[in-house]
mmCIF file of C-alpha atoms in Angstrom:
data_model
loop_
_atom_site.group_PDB
_atom_site.id
_atom_site.type_symbol
_atom_site.label_atom_id
_atom_site.label_comp_id
_atom_site.label_asym_id
_atom_site.label_seq_id
_atom_site.Cartn_x
_atom_site.Cartn_y
_atom_site.Cartn_z
ATOM 1 C CA MET A 1 2.684 -8.432 21.544
ATOM 2 C CA SER A 2 -0.687 -9.485 19.941
ATOM 3 C CA GLN A 3 -0.373 -10.104 16.519
ATOM 4 C CA GLU A 4 -3.613 -7.683 16.362
ATOM 5 C CA LEU A 5 -1.276 -5.177 18.156
ATOM 6 C CA GLN A 6 2.178 -5.780 16.617
ATOM 7 C CA ASP A 7 -0.039 -5.081 12.679
ATOM 8 C CA GLU A 8 -1.653 -1.755 13.960
ATOM 9 C CA HIS A 9 1.752 -0.732 14.933
ATOM 10 C CA PHE A 10 3.610 -1.697 11.927
ATOM 11 C CA MET A 11 0.533 0.414 9.868
ATOM 12 C CA ALA A 12 0.911 3.133 11.726
ATOM 13 C CA LEU A 13 4.145 3.177 10.319
ATOM 14 C CA ALA A 14 2.885 2.871 6.818
ATOM 15 C CA ILE A 15 0.467 5.750 7.822
ATOM 16 C CA GLN A 16 4.125 7.923 8.178
ATOM 17 C CA GLN A 17 4.415 6.869 4.698
ATOM 18 C CA ALA A 18 1.675 7.477 2.974
ATOM 19 C CA LYS A 19 1.850 11.579 4.906
ATOM 20 C CA LYS A 20 5.143 11.340 3.165
ATOM 21 C CA ALA A 21 3.827 11.073 -0.016
ATOM 22 C CA ASP A 22 0.564 13.131 0.541
ATOM 23 C CA ALA A 23 3.368 15.734 1.092
ATOM 24 C CA LEU A 24 4.588 15.490 -2.415
ATOM 25 C CA ASN A 25 0.433 15.672 -3.764
ATOM 26 C CA GLU A 26 0.564 11.936 -4.813
ATOM 27 C CA VAL A 27 -2.387 9.758 -3.486
ATOM 28 C CA PRO A 28 -1.419 8.624 -0.104
ATOM 29 C CA VAL A 29 -0.214 5.140 0.027
ATOM 30 C CA GLY A 30 2.303 4.463 2.404
ATOM 31 C CA ALA A 31 3.903 0.834 3.039
ATOM 32 C CA VAL A 32 6.493 -0.959 5.280
ATOM 33 C CA VAL A 33 7.914 -4.612 4.973
ATOM 34 C CA VAL A 34 8.582 -6.489 8.261
ATOM 35 C CA LEU A 35 10.730 -9.534 8.821
ATOM 36 C CA ASP A 36 11.054 -11.092 12.152
ATOM 37 C CA GLY A 37 9.434 -7.816 14.120
ATOM 38 C CA GLU A 38 11.528 -5.748 12.004
ATOM 39 C CA VAL A 39 11.175 -3.067 9.085
ATOM 40 C CA ILE A 40 13.279 -4.727 6.094
ATOM 41 C CA GLY A 41 11.882 -2.149 3.971
ATOM 42 C CA GLU A 42 9.519 1.156 3.396
ATOM 43 C CA GLY A 43 7.323 2.682 0.699
ATOM 44 C CA TYR A 44 5.124 5.668 -0.575
ATOM 45 C CA ASN A 45 3.236 6.627 -3.746
ATOM 46 C CA GLN A 46 5.567 8.545 -5.868
ATOM 47 C CA PRO A 47 4.648 7.351 -9.637
ATOM 48 C CA ILE A 48 3.907 10.932 -10.434
ATOM 49 C CA SER A 49 7.279 12.980 -8.711
ATOM 50 C CA GLY A 50 9.085 10.031 -9.556
ATOM 51 C CA CYS A 51 7.998 9.284 -13.945
ATOM 52 C CA ASP A 52 7.777 6.167 -12.931
ATOM 53 C CA PRO A 53 4.341 4.360 -13.034
ATOM 54 C CA THR A 54 5.432 1.580 -11.217
ATOM 55 C CA ALA A 55 7.017 3.803 -8.131
ATOM 56 C CA HIS A 56 3.584 2.366 -5.980
ATOM 57 C CA ALA A 57 4.071 2.256 -2.520
ATOM 58 C CA GLU A 58 4.154 -1.755 -2.334
ATOM 59 C CA VAL A 59 6.370 -1.725 -5.075
ATOM 60 C CA MET A 60 9.374 0.747 -3.589
ATOM 61 C CA ALA A 61 8.971 -1.462 -0.102
ATOM 62 C CA LEU A 62 9.779 -4.335 -1.888
ATOM 63 C CA ARG A 63 12.129 -3.223 -3.643
ATOM 64 C CA GLN A 64 13.895 -2.060 -0.696
ATOM 65 C CA ALA A 65 13.199 -4.839 1.340
ATOM 66 C CA ALA A 66 14.303 -6.978 -1.487
ATOM 67 C CA LYS A 67 18.266 -5.020 -1.293
ATOM 68 C CA ASN A 68 18.099 -5.306 2.649
ATOM 69 C CA VAL A 69 18.410 -8.914 2.298
ATOM 70 C CA SER A 70 19.621 -9.225 -0.994
ATOM 71 C CA ASN A 71 17.514 -11.140 -2.254
ATOM 72 C CA TYR A 72 14.031 -10.640 -4.396
ATOM 73 C CA ARG A 73 12.212 -13.506 -2.417
ATOM 74 C CA LEU A 74 11.165 -12.307 0.881
ATOM 75 C CA VAL A 75 9.857 -15.145 2.519
ATOM 76 C CA ASN A 76 8.303 -15.510 5.616
ATOM 77 C CA ALA A 77 8.255 -11.646 5.881
ATOM 78 C CA ASP A 78 4.579 -8.997 5.858
ATOM 79 C CA LEU A 79 4.199 -6.107 3.684
ATOM 80 C CA TYR A 80 1.779 -3.525 5.235
ATOM 81 C CA VAL A 81 -0.212 -1.086 3.075
ATOM 82 C CA THR A 82 -2.349 2.081 3.684
ATOM 83 C CA ILE A 83 -4.730 0.711 1.363
ATOM 84 C CA GLU A 84 -6.014 -2.301 -1.339
ATOM 85 C CA PRO A 85 -3.346 -3.617 -3.866
ATOM 86 C CA CYS A 86 -3.761 -2.856 -6.525
ATOM 87 C CA THR A 87 -2.988 -6.041 -10.410
ATOM 88 C CA MET A 88 0.135 -5.137 -10.554
ATOM 89 C CA CYS A 89 1.363 -4.887 -6.411
ATOM 90 C CA ALA A 90 -0.653 -8.084 -6.133
ATOM 91 C CA GLY A 91 1.882 -9.923 -9.128
ATOM 92 C CA ALA A 92 4.581 -8.359 -7.156
ATOM 93 C CA ILE A 93 3.652 -9.795 -3.631
ATOM 94 C CA VAL A 94 3.240 -13.127 -5.290
ATOM 95 C CA HIS A 95 6.698 -13.143 -6.599
ATOM 96 C CA SER A 96 8.064 -11.687 -4.216
ATOM 97 C CA ARG A 97 7.036 -14.403 -2.085
ATOM 98 C CA ILE A 98 5.737 -12.389 0.832
ATOM 99 C CA ARG A 99 3.831 -14.519 3.607
ATOM 100 C CA ARG A 100 1.136 -12.253 5.361
ATOM 101 C CA LEU A 101 -0.488 -9.132 3.502
ATOM 102 C CA VAL A 102 -1.875 -6.489 6.369
ATOM 103 C CA TYR A 103 -4.054 -3.799 4.282
ATOM 104 C CA GLY A 104 -5.827 -1.094 5.892
ATOM 105 C CA ALA A 105 -8.883 0.413 3.820
ATOM 106 C CA THR A 106 -10.151 -1.215 0.574
ATOM 107 C CA GLU A 107 -9.983 -0.069 -2.869
ATOM 108 C CA PRO A 108 -13.519 0.365 -4.545
ATOM 109 C CA LYS A 109 -12.089 0.932 -7.794
ATOM 110 C CA ALA A 110 -8.964 -0.761 -8.242
ATOM 111 C CA GLY A 111 -8.338 -2.781 -5.753
ATOM 112 C CA VAL A 112 -8.106 -6.547 -6.524
ATOM 113 C CA ILE A 113 -7.651 -8.348 -3.288
ATOM 114 C CA GLU A 114 -11.239 -8.511 -2.532
ATOM 115 C CA SER A 115 -13.187 -5.658 -4.407
ATOM 116 C CA GLN A 116 -12.466 -5.943 -8.095
ATOM 117 C CA GLN A 117 -11.381 -9.108 -7.203
ATOM 118 C CA THR A 118 -9.489 -11.866 -5.690
ATOM 119 C CA ILE A 119 -6.327 -12.316 -7.200
ATOM 120 C CA LEU A 120 -4.302 -13.763 -4.359
ATOM 121 C CA THR A 121 -7.282 -16.847 -4.422
ATOM 122 C CA GLN A 122 -6.011 -18.258 -7.764
ATOM 123 C CA SER A 123 -5.618 -21.487 -8.251
ATOM 124 C CA TYR A 124 -2.329 -20.462 -11.065
ATOM 125 C CA PHE A 125 -0.826 -18.965 -8.967
ATOM 126 C CA ASN A 126 2.745 -21.072 -7.164
ATOM 127 C CA HIS A 127 2.237 -19.426 -3.724
ATOM 128 C CA ARG A 128 -0.455 -17.947 -1.494
ATOM 129 C CA VAL A 129 -0.649 -15.008 0.387
ATOM 130 C CA GLU A 130 -2.023 -14.898 3.650
ATOM 131 C CA VAL A 131 -4.433 -11.426 3.856
ATOM 132 C CA VAL A 132 -5.978 -9.378 6.313
ATOM 133 C CA SER A 133 -7.928 -6.309 6.145
ATOM 134 C CA GLY A 134 -9.041 -3.369 8.493
ATOM 135 C CA ILE A 135 -6.158 -2.632 10.143
ATOM 136 C CA LEU A 136 -6.358 1.142 11.554
ATOM 137 C CA LEU A 137 -9.387 1.122 8.971
ATOM 138 C CA ASP A 138 -10.600 4.569 9.819
ATOM 139 C CA GLN A 139 -7.203 6.284 9.962
ATOM 140 C CA CYS A 140 -5.776 4.663 6.429
ATOM 141 C CA THR A 141 -9.156 5.914 4.901
ATOM 142 C CA ASP A 142 -8.748 9.264 5.834
ATOM 143 C CA ILE A 143 -6.453 10.261 4.783
ATOM 144 C CA VAL A 144 -6.619 9.107 1.685
ATOM 145 C CA GLN A 145 -10.115 10.819 1.510
ATOM 146 C CA ALA A 146 -8.906 13.924 2.855
ATOM 147 C CA PHE A 147 -6.428 13.931 -0.354
ATOM 148 C CA PHE A 148 -9.201 13.662 -2.510
ATOM 149 C CA ARG A 149 -11.618 16.284 -0.848
ATOM 150 C CA ARG A 150 -8.226 18.454 -1.260
ATOM 151 C CA ARG A 151 -7.446 17.690 -4.986
ATOM 152 C CA ARG A 152 -11.277 18.561 -5.415
ATOM 153 C CA ALA A 153 -11.463 21.631 -3.864
ATOM 154 C CA GLU A 154 -8.173 22.742 -5.300
ATOM 155 C CA LYS A 155 -9.745 22.042 -8.677
ATOM 156 C CA LYS A 156 -13.143 22.998 -8.534
ATOM 157 C CA GLN A 157 -10.884 26.557 -6.997
ATOM 158 C CA ALA A 158 -8.851 26.678 -10.386
ATOM 159 C CA LYS A 159 -11.966 26.666 -12.667
ATOM 160 C CA ARG A 160 -13.300 29.520 -10.399
ATOM 161 C CA THR A 161 -10.409 31.163 -10.576
ATOM 162 C CA LYS A 162 -10.271 30.837 -14.640
ATOM 163 C CA ASN A 163 -13.667 31.452 -15.593
ATOM 164 C CA GLY A 164 -14.171 34.537 -13.100
#
């Protein structure tokens, strides 16, 4: 299987994780960690439902992967995530020694891989991460946009109900 097809396959699994977050009314971000063609960790956003500000999809997937290989270093592993990571997650990616970060959609407000910063290219990091973006871009974008459209409609309806 070509690298492009592998990337699409694993991103589709990350999208499935994002749908789990969506079902909990969390921002729908999903992630999977892959080592030697096998998923070793998966996660989805759950900071609200888990009362944990660090419970981003990437962190949850990295935690599970590290437990599964009994090592906090995930050398030669790839992380697939539906949305461009934030600063916290970028740091976790570097510290876990992820080989490749593959993400779907950019995150214009808080993304630090290309949108707000290019944090992974900074010289002060002692580990370099290969980055691939735009994999299943439309599907990754659609799930987030639909979530926020729904949230705006819910807020509008609540305001109408309160005032009406």
